Amino acid sequence: MSQKKPSKCKKKQTDEISLSKKRNTRAGNMGIGYETAADFAKRGANVIIACRNKDRAEAACEKIKKETHNQDIHYKLVDLSSFASVRKLAEEINQTEDHLDILVNNAGVYNVGNQLTEDGQQLLIQTNHYSPFLLTNLLLDLMKKSKSRIVNVSSLAGMAAKMDLEKLNKYNNFFTDYALSKLCNIMFTIELASRLKGTSVTTYSVHPGTVKTEIIRDSGLVAIVSRSIIRTLFKNATEGAQTSIYCAVENDLEPFSGEHFEDCHMVERYKSAQDVWIAKSVWAKSENVVQLR
Ligand SMILES: NC(=O)c1ccc[n+]([C@@H]2O[C@H](COP(=O)([O-])OP(=O)(O)OC[C@H]3O[C@@H](n4cnc5c(N)ncnc54)[C@H](OP(=O)(O)O)[C@@H]3O)[C@@H](O)[C@H]2O)c1
C-alpha cells in the first residue's frame, strides 16, 4: 500500500511523506499518544495502542476507527510500572507481528510522588525510562527486520537536569525526578543510535512542546494558571503530536539518528545531554536495573 500525505506542524511543514507499506506502530490511548496513533491510522498504518486501561484502550480504538475508517487499530495491555508486564507485551508482539516499523515510546507520568513499584524502583523513573528502555530492547530484533524508527518522547525539562545515577534510585522531588527521567530518554536515544549504526533502525528523541493534556492537569498547573491563558499559550494534543509524527515518518531523517527534535526540526543537544560517556553509563545502569542480560 502506498500513501502520500503531509504531516502538520506548528512551525515547519513536513515535505511529502510516502509510506511504501503498511506500518505497525505503538502509541497511546490519550493525550499526545492518542493523537499520534490517530495520525498513523489516517495514513493507513496498522496501529497497536499499548496501554494499561482496557476501557480507555477500547474507546480509543473505536474512536480512531470511526474517525479514520481504518479498521486495523488494535490494543494490547501493558503496565509500564511492571517489568513483567512489559516483558509479556514484548513477547506478544514478537509472536504476533512479522515486522514493526515504528515504535513510539510516549507514555509518561509527571507528579506521582514517592512510590515504589513491584520491581523496587521509583514509579516515575520506571514508567518514564526503565520500561521503555526494556520494551525497546526486547523489540529490537523484530524492528531490525524492516527499515524502522524508534521515537522517544522526552521533554525540555531534560535540559534542567544534571545526570546523577544515584538520584535515579530514590525519590528526590517530583520535578527533579521528572527532569532526570526525561534526560534519560535523551541519553537512551543517543546511546541506542550509536548501537544501531549499520542496522535498518534509527531513533530520535522529541520535546513535544508544552501541551494541554492530563499530565499538566495532574501537576496542578491548570489550577494555578487560568484556563484561557493555558488555551492561548499551550499546544493542543494534536499540535503536541506533530514532532513525534515527523520523526516517525519524515523522509531522509536517517543520518540524524540519535538527535533531538522540537517543533519538527532538529535542535542542538541540551548541555545536560552532551556527554556520550554519561549516556553510556545510563545505558549500563538501565541494563542492570531491568536485567536485560
Ligand atoms: N504535556 C506536556 O506539556 C508535555 C511536555 C513535555 C513532554 N511531555 C511528554 O509527552 C508524553 C505524553 O504525555 P501527555 O502530555 O500526552 O500526558 P497524558 O495525557 O497524561 O498521557 C500519558 C499517557 O501515559 C499513560 N501511562 C501512564 N502511566 C502508565 C503506565 N504505568 N502504563 C501504561 N501507560 C501509562 C497514560 O495512560 P492512562 O490513561 O492509563 O493514565 C496516558 O495514556 C509523556 O512522555 C510526557 O512526559 C508532555
mmCIF file of C-alpha atoms and ligand atoms in Angstrom:
data_model
loop_
_atom_site.group_PDB
_atom_site.id
_atom_site.type_symbol
_atom_site.label_atom_id
_atom_site.label_comp_id
_atom_site.label_asym_id
_atom_site.label_seq_id
_atom_site.Cartn_x
_atom_site.Cartn_y
_atom_site.Cartn_z
ATOM 1 C CA MET A 1 0.000 0.000 0.000
ATOM 2 C CA SER A 2 1.319 3.461 -0.653
ATOM 3 C CA GLN A 3 0.163 6.850 0.510
ATOM 4 C CA LYS A 4 1.272 10.467 0.381
ATOM 5 C CA LYS A 5 0.107 12.944 2.946
ATOM 6 C CA PRO A 6 1.833 15.947 4.544
ATOM 7 C CA SER A 7 2.249 15.992 8.302
ATOM 8 C CA LYS A 8 1.106 19.076 10.204
ATOM 9 C CA CYS A 9 3.448 21.000 12.453
ATOM 10 C CA LYS A 10 3.163 24.363 14.088
ATOM 11 C CA LYS A 11 6.397 25.826 12.774
ATOM 12 C CA LYS A 12 7.564 23.599 9.987
ATOM 13 C CA GLN A 13 5.520 21.625 7.497
ATOM 14 C CA THR A 14 6.995 18.303 6.512
ATOM 15 C CA ASP A 15 7.669 17.501 2.910
ATOM 16 C CA GLU A 16 5.569 14.908 1.172
ATOM 17 C CA ILE A 17 5.616 11.681 3.099
ATOM 18 C CA SER A 18 5.395 8.335 1.458
ATOM 19 C CA LEU A 19 4.740 5.082 3.207
ATOM 20 C CA SER A 20 5.516 2.259 0.880
ATOM 21 C CA LYS A 21 3.835 -0.371 3.001
ATOM 22 C CA LYS A 22 1.625 -0.789 5.988
ATOM 23 C CA ARG A 23 3.353 0.229 9.178
ATOM 24 C CA ASN A 24 2.871 -1.388 12.549
ATOM 25 C CA THR A 25 3.086 1.192 15.290
ATOM 26 C CA ARG A 26 2.684 1.552 19.015
ATOM 27 C CA ALA A 27 1.335 4.662 20.715
ATOM 28 C CA GLY A 28 -1.109 5.724 23.487
ATOM 29 C CA ASN A 29 -4.717 5.920 24.496
ATOM 30 C CA MET A 30 -4.980 9.623 25.286
ATOM 31 C CA GLY A 31 -3.222 12.997 25.015
ATOM 32 C CA ILE A 32 -0.271 13.198 22.634
ATOM 33 C CA GLY A 33 -0.213 9.399 22.266
ATOM 34 C CA TYR A 34 -3.809 9.253 21.101
ATOM 35 C CA GLU A 35 -3.229 11.956 18.500
ATOM 36 C CA THR A 36 -0.074 10.219 17.284
ATOM 37 C CA ALA A 37 -1.933 6.914 16.886
ATOM 38 C CA ALA A 38 -4.852 8.623 15.129
ATOM 39 C CA ASP A 39 -2.476 10.286 12.658
ATOM 40 C CA PHE A 40 -0.773 6.978 11.851
ATOM 41 C CA ALA A 41 -4.210 5.425 11.365
ATOM 42 C CA LYS A 42 -5.130 8.172 8.876
ATOM 43 C CA ARG A 43 -2.024 7.246 6.901
ATOM 44 C CA GLY A 44 -3.246 3.661 6.665
ATOM 45 C CA ALA A 45 -0.988 2.151 9.306
ATOM 46 C CA ASN A 46 -1.738 -0.983 11.251
ATOM 47 C CA VAL A 47 -1.652 0.529 14.748
ATOM 48 C CA ILE A 48 -1.200 -1.184 18.104
ATOM 49 C CA ILE A 49 -2.032 1.038 21.051
ATOM 50 C CA ALA A 50 -0.309 -0.278 24.169
ATOM 51 C CA CYS A 51 -1.833 0.953 27.407
ATOM 52 C CA ARG A 52 -2.897 -0.178 30.856
ATOM 53 C CA ASN A 53 -6.597 0.606 30.899
ATOM 54 C CA LYS A 54 -8.803 -1.761 28.866
ATOM 55 C CA ASP A 55 -11.845 0.531 28.763
ATOM 56 C CA ARG A 56 -9.824 3.541 27.616
ATOM 57 C CA ALA A 57 -7.978 1.394 25.085
ATOM 58 C CA GLU A 58 -11.208 0.073 23.587
ATOM 59 C CA ALA A 59 -12.729 3.543 23.486
ATOM 60 C CA ALA A 60 -9.598 4.974 21.793
ATOM 61 C CA CYS A 61 -9.547 2.189 19.181
ATOM 62 C CA GLU A 62 -13.240 2.624 18.378
ATOM 63 C CA LYS A 63 -12.889 6.406 18.100
ATOM 64 C CA ILE A 64 -9.897 6.127 15.773
ATOM 65 C CA LYS A 65 -11.625 3.501 13.617
ATOM 66 C CA LYS A 66 -14.695 5.734 13.320
ATOM 67 C CA GLU A 67 -12.689 8.870 12.544
ATOM 68 C CA THR A 68 -10.262 7.317 10.077
ATOM 69 C CA HIS A 69 -12.207 4.365 8.602
ATOM 70 C CA ASN A 70 -9.072 2.298 9.256
ATOM 71 C CA GLN A 71 -10.126 -0.942 10.934
ATOM 72 C CA ASP A 72 -6.540 -2.113 11.604
ATOM 73 C CA ILE A 73 -6.426 -0.466 15.022
ATOM 74 C CA HIS A 74 -5.723 -2.776 17.938
ATOM 75 C CA TYR A 75 -4.677 -2.541 21.540
ATOM 76 C CA LYS A 76 -2.525 -4.550 23.881
ATOM 77 C CA LEU A 77 -2.440 -4.112 27.621
ATOM 78 C CA VAL A 78 0.727 -3.133 29.408
ATOM 79 C CA ASP A 79 1.516 -1.547 32.742
ATOM 80 C CA LEU A 80 4.807 0.284 32.447
ATOM 81 C CA SER A 81 5.225 0.168 36.215
ATOM 82 C CA SER A 82 5.868 -3.582 35.950
ATOM 83 C CA PHE A 83 8.801 -5.185 34.113
ATOM 84 C CA ALA A 84 6.862 -8.472 33.965
ATOM 85 C CA SER A 85 4.043 -6.698 32.142
ATOM 86 C CA VAL A 86 6.499 -5.093 29.706
ATOM 87 C CA ARG A 87 8.135 -8.469 29.008
ATOM 88 C CA LYS A 88 4.695 -10.008 28.374
ATOM 89 C CA LEU A 89 3.804 -7.241 25.907
ATOM 90 C CA ALA A 90 7.094 -7.680 24.055
ATOM 91 C CA GLU A 91 6.588 -11.439 23.895
ATOM 92 C CA GLU A 92 3.074 -10.990 22.462
ATOM 93 C CA ILE A 93 4.250 -8.502 19.831
ATOM 94 C CA ASN A 94 7.213 -10.680 18.880
ATOM 95 C CA GLN A 95 4.832 -13.600 18.439
ATOM 96 C CA THR A 96 2.036 -11.856 16.534
ATOM 97 C CA GLU A 97 3.897 -9.371 14.294
ATOM 98 C CA ASP A 98 6.277 -10.182 11.490
ATOM 99 C CA HIS A 99 7.634 -6.626 11.435
ATOM 100 C CA LEU A 100 7.360 -3.404 13.426
ATOM 101 C CA ASP A 101 8.165 -0.204 11.557
ATOM 102 C CA ILE A 102 7.562 2.471 14.184
ATOM 103 C CA LEU A 103 7.773 2.335 17.964
ATOM 104 C CA VAL A 104 6.740 5.493 19.823
ATOM 105 C CA ASN A 105 7.660 5.446 23.497
ATOM 106 C CA ASN A 106 5.194 8.114 24.511
ATOM 107 C CA ALA A 107 3.543 7.192 27.823
ATOM 108 C CA GLY A 108 4.766 9.053 30.853
ATOM 109 C CA VAL A 109 3.870 10.358 34.293
ATOM 110 C CA TYR A 110 4.779 13.622 35.971
ATOM 111 C CA ASN A 111 3.859 14.097 39.586
ATOM 112 C CA VAL A 112 3.389 10.715 41.238
ATOM 113 C CA GLY A 113 5.272 11.278 44.496
ATOM 114 C CA ASN A 114 7.405 8.767 46.336
ATOM 115 C CA GLN A 115 6.066 5.364 45.247
ATOM 116 C CA LEU A 116 7.959 2.138 44.757
ATOM 117 C CA THR A 117 6.928 -0.375 42.104
ATOM 118 C CA GLU A 118 6.766 -4.163 42.499
ATOM 119 C CA ASP A 119 10.274 -4.143 40.989
ATOM 120 C CA GLY A 120 11.576 -1.921 43.779
ATOM 121 C CA GLN A 121 12.064 1.143 41.557
ATOM 122 C CA GLN A 122 10.588 4.611 41.841
ATOM 123 C CA LEU A 123 7.298 4.638 39.883
ATOM 124 C CA LEU A 124 8.250 7.717 37.863
ATOM 125 C CA ILE A 125 11.637 6.555 36.553
ATOM 126 C CA GLN A 126 10.348 3.036 35.862
ATOM 127 C CA THR A 127 7.342 4.326 33.890
ATOM 128 C CA ASN A 128 9.186 7.082 32.040
ATOM 129 C CA HIS A 129 12.536 5.430 31.356
ATOM 130 C CA TYR A 130 13.296 1.863 32.509
ATOM 131 C CA SER A 131 10.204 0.282 30.979
ATOM 132 C CA PRO A 132 10.514 2.000 27.567
ATOM 133 C CA PHE A 133 14.220 1.032 27.673
ATOM 134 C CA LEU A 134 13.298 -2.606 28.329
ATOM 135 C CA LEU A 135 10.466 -2.727 25.791
ATOM 136 C CA THR A 136 12.605 -1.197 23.066
ATOM 137 C CA ASN A 137 15.439 -3.626 23.656
ATOM 138 C CA LEU A 138 13.068 -6.600 23.608
ATOM 139 C CA LEU A 139 11.600 -5.448 20.282
ATOM 140 C CA LEU A 140 14.878 -4.611 18.545
ATOM 141 C CA ASP A 141 15.287 -7.900 16.674
ATOM 142 C CA LEU A 142 11.779 -7.534 15.255
ATOM 143 C CA MET A 143 12.443 -3.931 14.272
ATOM 144 C CA LYS A 144 15.654 -4.881 12.510
ATOM 145 C CA LYS A 145 13.566 -6.880 10.034
ATOM 146 C CA SER A 146 12.455 -3.638 8.339
ATOM 147 C CA LYS A 147 13.565 -0.039 7.922
ATOM 148 C CA SER A 148 12.158 1.177 11.195
ATOM 149 C CA ARG A 149 12.216 4.050 13.653
ATOM 150 C CA ILE A 150 12.031 4.469 17.409
ATOM 151 C CA VAL A 151 10.733 7.776 18.752
ATOM 152 C CA ASN A 152 11.301 8.556 22.432
ATOM 153 C CA VAL A 153 9.068 11.301 23.791
ATOM 154 C CA SER A 154 11.220 13.328 26.153
ATOM 155 C CA SER A 155 10.827 16.922 27.335
ATOM 156 C CA LEU A 156 12.567 20.259 27.537
ATOM 157 C CA ALA A 157 12.610 19.511 31.262
ATOM 158 C CA GLY A 158 15.614 17.278 30.479
ATOM 159 C CA MET A 159 17.569 20.487 29.965
ATOM 160 C CA ALA A 160 17.164 21.365 33.641
ATOM 161 C CA ALA A 161 18.519 18.051 34.919
ATOM 162 C CA LYS A 162 22.059 17.076 35.800
ATOM 163 C CA MET A 163 22.587 13.350 35.448
ATOM 164 C CA ASP A 164 23.321 11.629 38.731
ATOM 165 C CA LEU A 165 22.917 7.857 38.640
ATOM 166 C CA GLU A 166 22.467 7.699 42.412
ATOM 167 C CA LYS A 167 19.462 10.011 42.192
ATOM 168 C CA LEU A 168 17.724 7.540 39.873
ATOM 169 C CA ASN A 169 17.415 5.114 42.810
ATOM 170 C CA LYS A 170 15.453 7.381 45.116
ATOM 171 C CA TYR A 171 12.729 9.978 45.413
ATOM 172 C CA ASN A 172 14.187 13.495 45.273
ATOM 173 C CA ASN A 173 11.286 15.787 44.392
ATOM 174 C CA PHE A 174 8.804 15.471 41.580
ATOM 175 C CA PHE A 175 10.406 17.992 39.215
ATOM 176 C CA THR A 176 13.982 16.717 39.696
ATOM 177 C CA ASP A 177 12.800 13.174 39.113
ATOM 178 C CA TYR A 178 10.713 14.061 36.055
ATOM 179 C CA ALA A 179 13.572 16.094 34.548
ATOM 180 C CA LEU A 180 16.052 13.250 35.197
ATOM 181 C CA SER A 181 13.698 10.706 33.592
ATOM 182 C CA LYS A 182 13.351 12.917 30.515
ATOM 183 C CA LEU A 183 17.144 13.360 30.346
ATOM 184 C CA CYS A 184 17.364 9.547 30.497
ATOM 185 C CA ASN A 185 15.060 9.412 27.411
ATOM 186 C CA ILE A 186 17.515 11.619 25.507
ATOM 187 C CA MET A 187 20.624 9.754 26.684
ATOM 188 C CA PHE A 188 18.973 6.414 25.869
ATOM 189 C CA THR A 189 18.313 7.716 22.335
ATOM 190 C CA ILE A 190 21.939 8.834 21.914
ATOM 191 C CA GLU A 191 23.429 5.501 23.028
ATOM 192 C CA LEU A 192 20.779 3.459 21.187
ATOM 193 C CA ALA A 193 21.589 5.290 17.942
ATOM 194 C CA SER A 194 25.248 4.508 18.420
ATOM 195 C CA ARG A 195 24.496 0.798 18.994
ATOM 196 C CA LEU A 196 22.147 0.703 15.978
ATOM 197 C CA LYS A 197 24.704 2.068 13.486
ATOM 198 C CA GLY A 198 24.805 -0.181 10.436
ATOM 199 C CA THR A 199 21.314 -1.600 11.047
ATOM 200 C CA SER A 200 17.990 -0.620 9.457
ATOM 201 C CA VAL A 201 16.762 1.030 12.665
ATOM 202 C CA THR A 202 17.121 4.698 13.639
ATOM 203 C CA THR A 203 15.972 6.591 16.706
ATOM 204 C CA TYR A 204 15.075 10.155 17.720
ATOM 205 C CA SER A 205 14.132 11.989 20.916
ATOM 206 C CA VAL A 206 11.440 14.620 20.967
ATOM 207 C CA HIS A 207 10.209 17.532 23.057
ATOM 208 C CA PRO A 208 6.533 17.820 22.107
ATOM 209 C CA GLY A 209 6.128 21.403 23.366
ATOM 210 C CA THR A 210 4.032 22.468 26.321
ATOM 211 C CA VAL A 211 0.816 20.680 25.670
ATOM 212 C CA LYS A 212 -2.522 20.875 27.430
ATOM 213 C CA THR A 213 -3.066 17.231 28.429
ATOM 214 C CA GLU A 214 -3.893 15.252 31.569
ATOM 215 C CA ILE A 215 -0.213 15.288 32.530
ATOM 216 C CA ILE A 216 -0.359 19.046 33.108
ATOM 217 C CA ARG A 217 -3.728 18.822 34.859
ATOM 218 C CA ASP A 218 -2.109 16.377 37.314
ATOM 219 C CA SER A 219 0.605 18.888 38.107
ATOM 220 C CA GLY A 220 -1.893 21.449 39.383
ATOM 221 C CA LEU A 221 -0.811 23.899 36.668
ATOM 222 C CA VAL A 222 -4.320 24.226 35.301
ATOM 223 C CA ALA A 223 -5.500 25.190 38.749
ATOM 224 C CA ILE A 224 -2.819 27.870 39.038
ATOM 225 C CA VAL A 225 -2.988 29.394 35.579
ATOM 226 C CA SER A 226 -6.339 30.402 34.159
ATOM 227 C CA ARG A 227 -7.823 28.126 31.508
ATOM 228 C CA SER A 228 -7.924 30.883 28.883
ATOM 229 C CA ILE A 229 -4.183 31.545 29.300
ATOM 230 C CA ILE A 230 -3.498 27.793 29.065
ATOM 231 C CA ARG A 231 -5.528 27.647 25.842
ATOM 232 C CA THR A 232 -3.544 30.528 24.326
ATOM 233 C CA LEU A 233 -0.037 29.551 25.392
ATOM 234 C CA PHE A 234 -0.126 25.778 25.255
ATOM 235 C CA LYS A 235 -0.356 23.477 22.282
ATOM 236 C CA ASN A 236 -3.324 21.188 21.974
ATOM 237 C CA ALA A 237 -2.640 17.453 21.821
ATOM 238 C CA THR A 238 -2.853 17.357 18.022
ATOM 239 C CA GLU A 239 -0.164 20.026 17.782
ATOM 240 C CA GLY A 240 1.841 18.304 20.507
ATOM 241 C CA ALA A 241 1.899 15.074 18.482
ATOM 242 C CA GLN A 242 3.411 16.631 15.359
ATOM 243 C CA THR A 243 7.100 16.313 16.244
ATOM 244 C CA SER A 244 6.689 12.617 17.160
ATOM 245 C CA ILE A 245 4.861 12.070 13.857
ATOM 246 C CA TYR A 246 7.554 13.988 11.978
ATOM 247 C CA CYS A 247 10.327 11.837 13.453
ATOM 248 C CA ALA A 248 8.340 8.687 12.685
ATOM 249 C CA VAL A 249 7.528 9.352 9.036
ATOM 250 C CA GLU A 250 9.590 12.194 7.551
ATOM 251 C CA ASN A 251 11.821 11.161 4.670
ATOM 252 C CA ASP A 252 15.618 11.237 4.931
ATOM 253 C CA LEU A 253 15.967 11.589 8.709
ATOM 254 C CA GLU A 254 18.205 8.516 8.974
ATOM 255 C CA PRO A 255 21.518 10.464 9.097
ATOM 256 C CA PHE A 256 20.187 12.266 12.173
ATOM 257 C CA SER A 257 19.634 9.163 14.275
ATOM 258 C CA GLY A 258 20.255 9.917 17.959
ATOM 259 C CA GLU A 259 19.382 13.596 17.626
ATOM 260 C CA HIS A 260 16.782 15.645 19.483
ATOM 261 C CA PHE A 261 13.799 17.362 17.837
ATOM 262 C CA GLU A 262 11.422 20.182 18.730
ATOM 263 C CA ASP A 263 8.708 21.762 16.576
ATOM 264 C CA CYS A 264 9.515 19.355 13.734
ATOM 265 C CA HIS A 265 13.150 20.256 13.397
ATOM 266 C CA MET A 266 16.423 19.081 14.856
ATOM 267 C CA VAL A 267 17.797 21.167 17.714
ATOM 268 C CA GLU A 268 21.174 21.291 19.372
ATOM 269 C CA ARG A 269 21.506 18.740 22.161
ATOM 270 C CA TYR A 270 20.826 20.265 25.555
ATOM 271 C CA LYS A 271 24.052 20.904 27.521
ATOM 272 C CA SER A 272 22.866 18.332 30.063
ATOM 273 C CA ALA A 273 22.837 15.659 27.330
ATOM 274 C CA GLN A 274 26.122 16.296 25.555
ATOM 275 C CA ASP A 275 28.374 13.793 27.305
ATOM 276 C CA VAL A 276 28.171 10.486 25.432
ATOM 277 C CA TRP A 277 30.059 8.729 28.231
ATOM 278 C CA ILE A 278 27.300 9.639 30.654
ATOM 279 C CA ALA A 279 24.816 8.279 28.105
ATOM 280 C CA LYS A 280 26.775 5.008 28.145
ATOM 281 C CA SER A 281 26.654 4.894 31.934
ATOM 282 C CA VAL A 282 22.876 5.483 31.911
ATOM 283 C CA TRP A 283 22.595 2.569 29.473
ATOM 284 C CA ALA A 284 24.721 0.311 31.679
ATOM 285 C CA LYS A 285 22.705 1.165 34.773
ATOM 286 C CA SER A 286 19.396 0.670 32.959
ATOM 287 C CA GLU A 287 20.533 -2.680 31.581
ATOM 288 C CA ASN A 288 21.336 -3.744 35.113
ATOM 289 C CA VAL A 289 18.047 -2.499 36.602
ATOM 290 C CA VAL A 290 15.821 -4.186 34.002
ATOM 291 C CA GLN A 291 18.049 -7.301 33.983
ATOM 292 C CA LEU A 292 18.367 -7.241 30.237
ATOM 293 C CA ARG A 293 21.066 -9.888 30.225
HETATM 294 N N1 LIG B 1 2.006 17.650 28.039
HETATM 295 C C1 LIG B 1 3.156 18.305 28.002
HETATM 296 O O1 LIG B 1 3.226 19.557 28.121
HETATM 297 C C2 LIG B 1 4.442 17.553 27.800
HETATM 298 C C3 LIG B 1 5.642 18.297 27.709
HETATM 299 C C4 LIG B 1 6.836 17.623 27.515
HETATM 300 C C5 LIG B 1 6.828 16.240 27.411
HETATM 301 N N2 LIG B 1 5.656 15.539 27.518
HETATM 302 C C6 LIG B 1 5.726 14.076 27.418
HETATM 303 O O2 LIG B 1 4.759 13.636 26.492
HETATM 304 C C7 LIG B 1 4.378 12.284 26.803
HETATM 305 C C8 LIG B 1 2.874 12.158 26.742
HETATM 306 O O3 LIG B 1 2.321 12.971 27.745
HETATM 307 P P1 LIG B 1 0.877 13.645 27.660
HETATM 308 O O4 LIG B 1 1.081 15.091 27.898
HETATM 309 O O5 LIG B 1 0.134 13.202 26.450
HETATM 310 O O6 LIG B 1 0.243 13.047 29.001
HETATM 311 P P2 LIG B 1 -1.097 12.247 29.307
HETATM 312 O O7 LIG B 1 -2.246 12.812 28.569
HETATM 313 O O8 LIG B 1 -1.148 12.164 30.799
HETATM 314 O O9 LIG B 1 -0.792 10.810 28.704
HETATM 315 C C9 LIG B 1 0.118 9.956 29.323
HETATM 316 C C10 LIG B 1 -0.175 8.534 28.871
HETATM 317 O O10 LIG B 1 0.721 7.678 29.586
HETATM 318 C C11 LIG B 1 -0.017 6.569 30.035
HETATM 319 N N3 LIG B 1 0.588 5.919 31.200
HETATM 320 C C12 LIG B 1 0.937 6.481 32.378
HETATM 321 N N4 LIG B 1 1.400 5.544 33.224
HETATM 322 C C13 LIG B 1 1.338 4.362 32.554
HETATM 323 C C14 LIG B 1 1.661 3.015 32.906
HETATM 324 N N5 LIG B 1 2.142 2.685 34.096
HETATM 325 N N6 LIG B 1 1.473 2.050 31.972
HETATM 326 C C15 LIG B 1 0.975 2.355 30.760
HETATM 327 N N7 LIG B 1 0.648 3.608 30.360
HETATM 328 C C16 LIG B 1 0.819 4.596 31.270
HETATM 329 C C17 LIG B 1 -1.377 7.135 30.389
HETATM 330 O O11 LIG B 1 -2.287 6.070 30.487
HETATM 331 P P3 LIG B 1 -3.607 6.121 31.442
HETATM 332 O O12 LIG B 1 -4.690 6.618 30.567
HETATM 333 O O13 LIG B 1 -3.803 4.708 31.844
HETATM 334 O O14 LIG B 1 -3.286 7.045 32.581
HETATM 335 C C18 LIG B 1 -1.590 8.080 29.201
HETATM 336 O O15 LIG B 1 -2.125 7.381 28.100
HETATM 337 C C19 LIG B 1 4.986 11.978 28.167
HETATM 338 O O16 LIG B 1 6.141 11.180 27.989
HETATM 339 C C20 LIG B 1 5.384 13.345 28.704
HETATM 340 O O17 LIG B 1 6.484 13.297 29.604
HETATM 341 C C21 LIG B 1 4.468 16.166 27.712
#
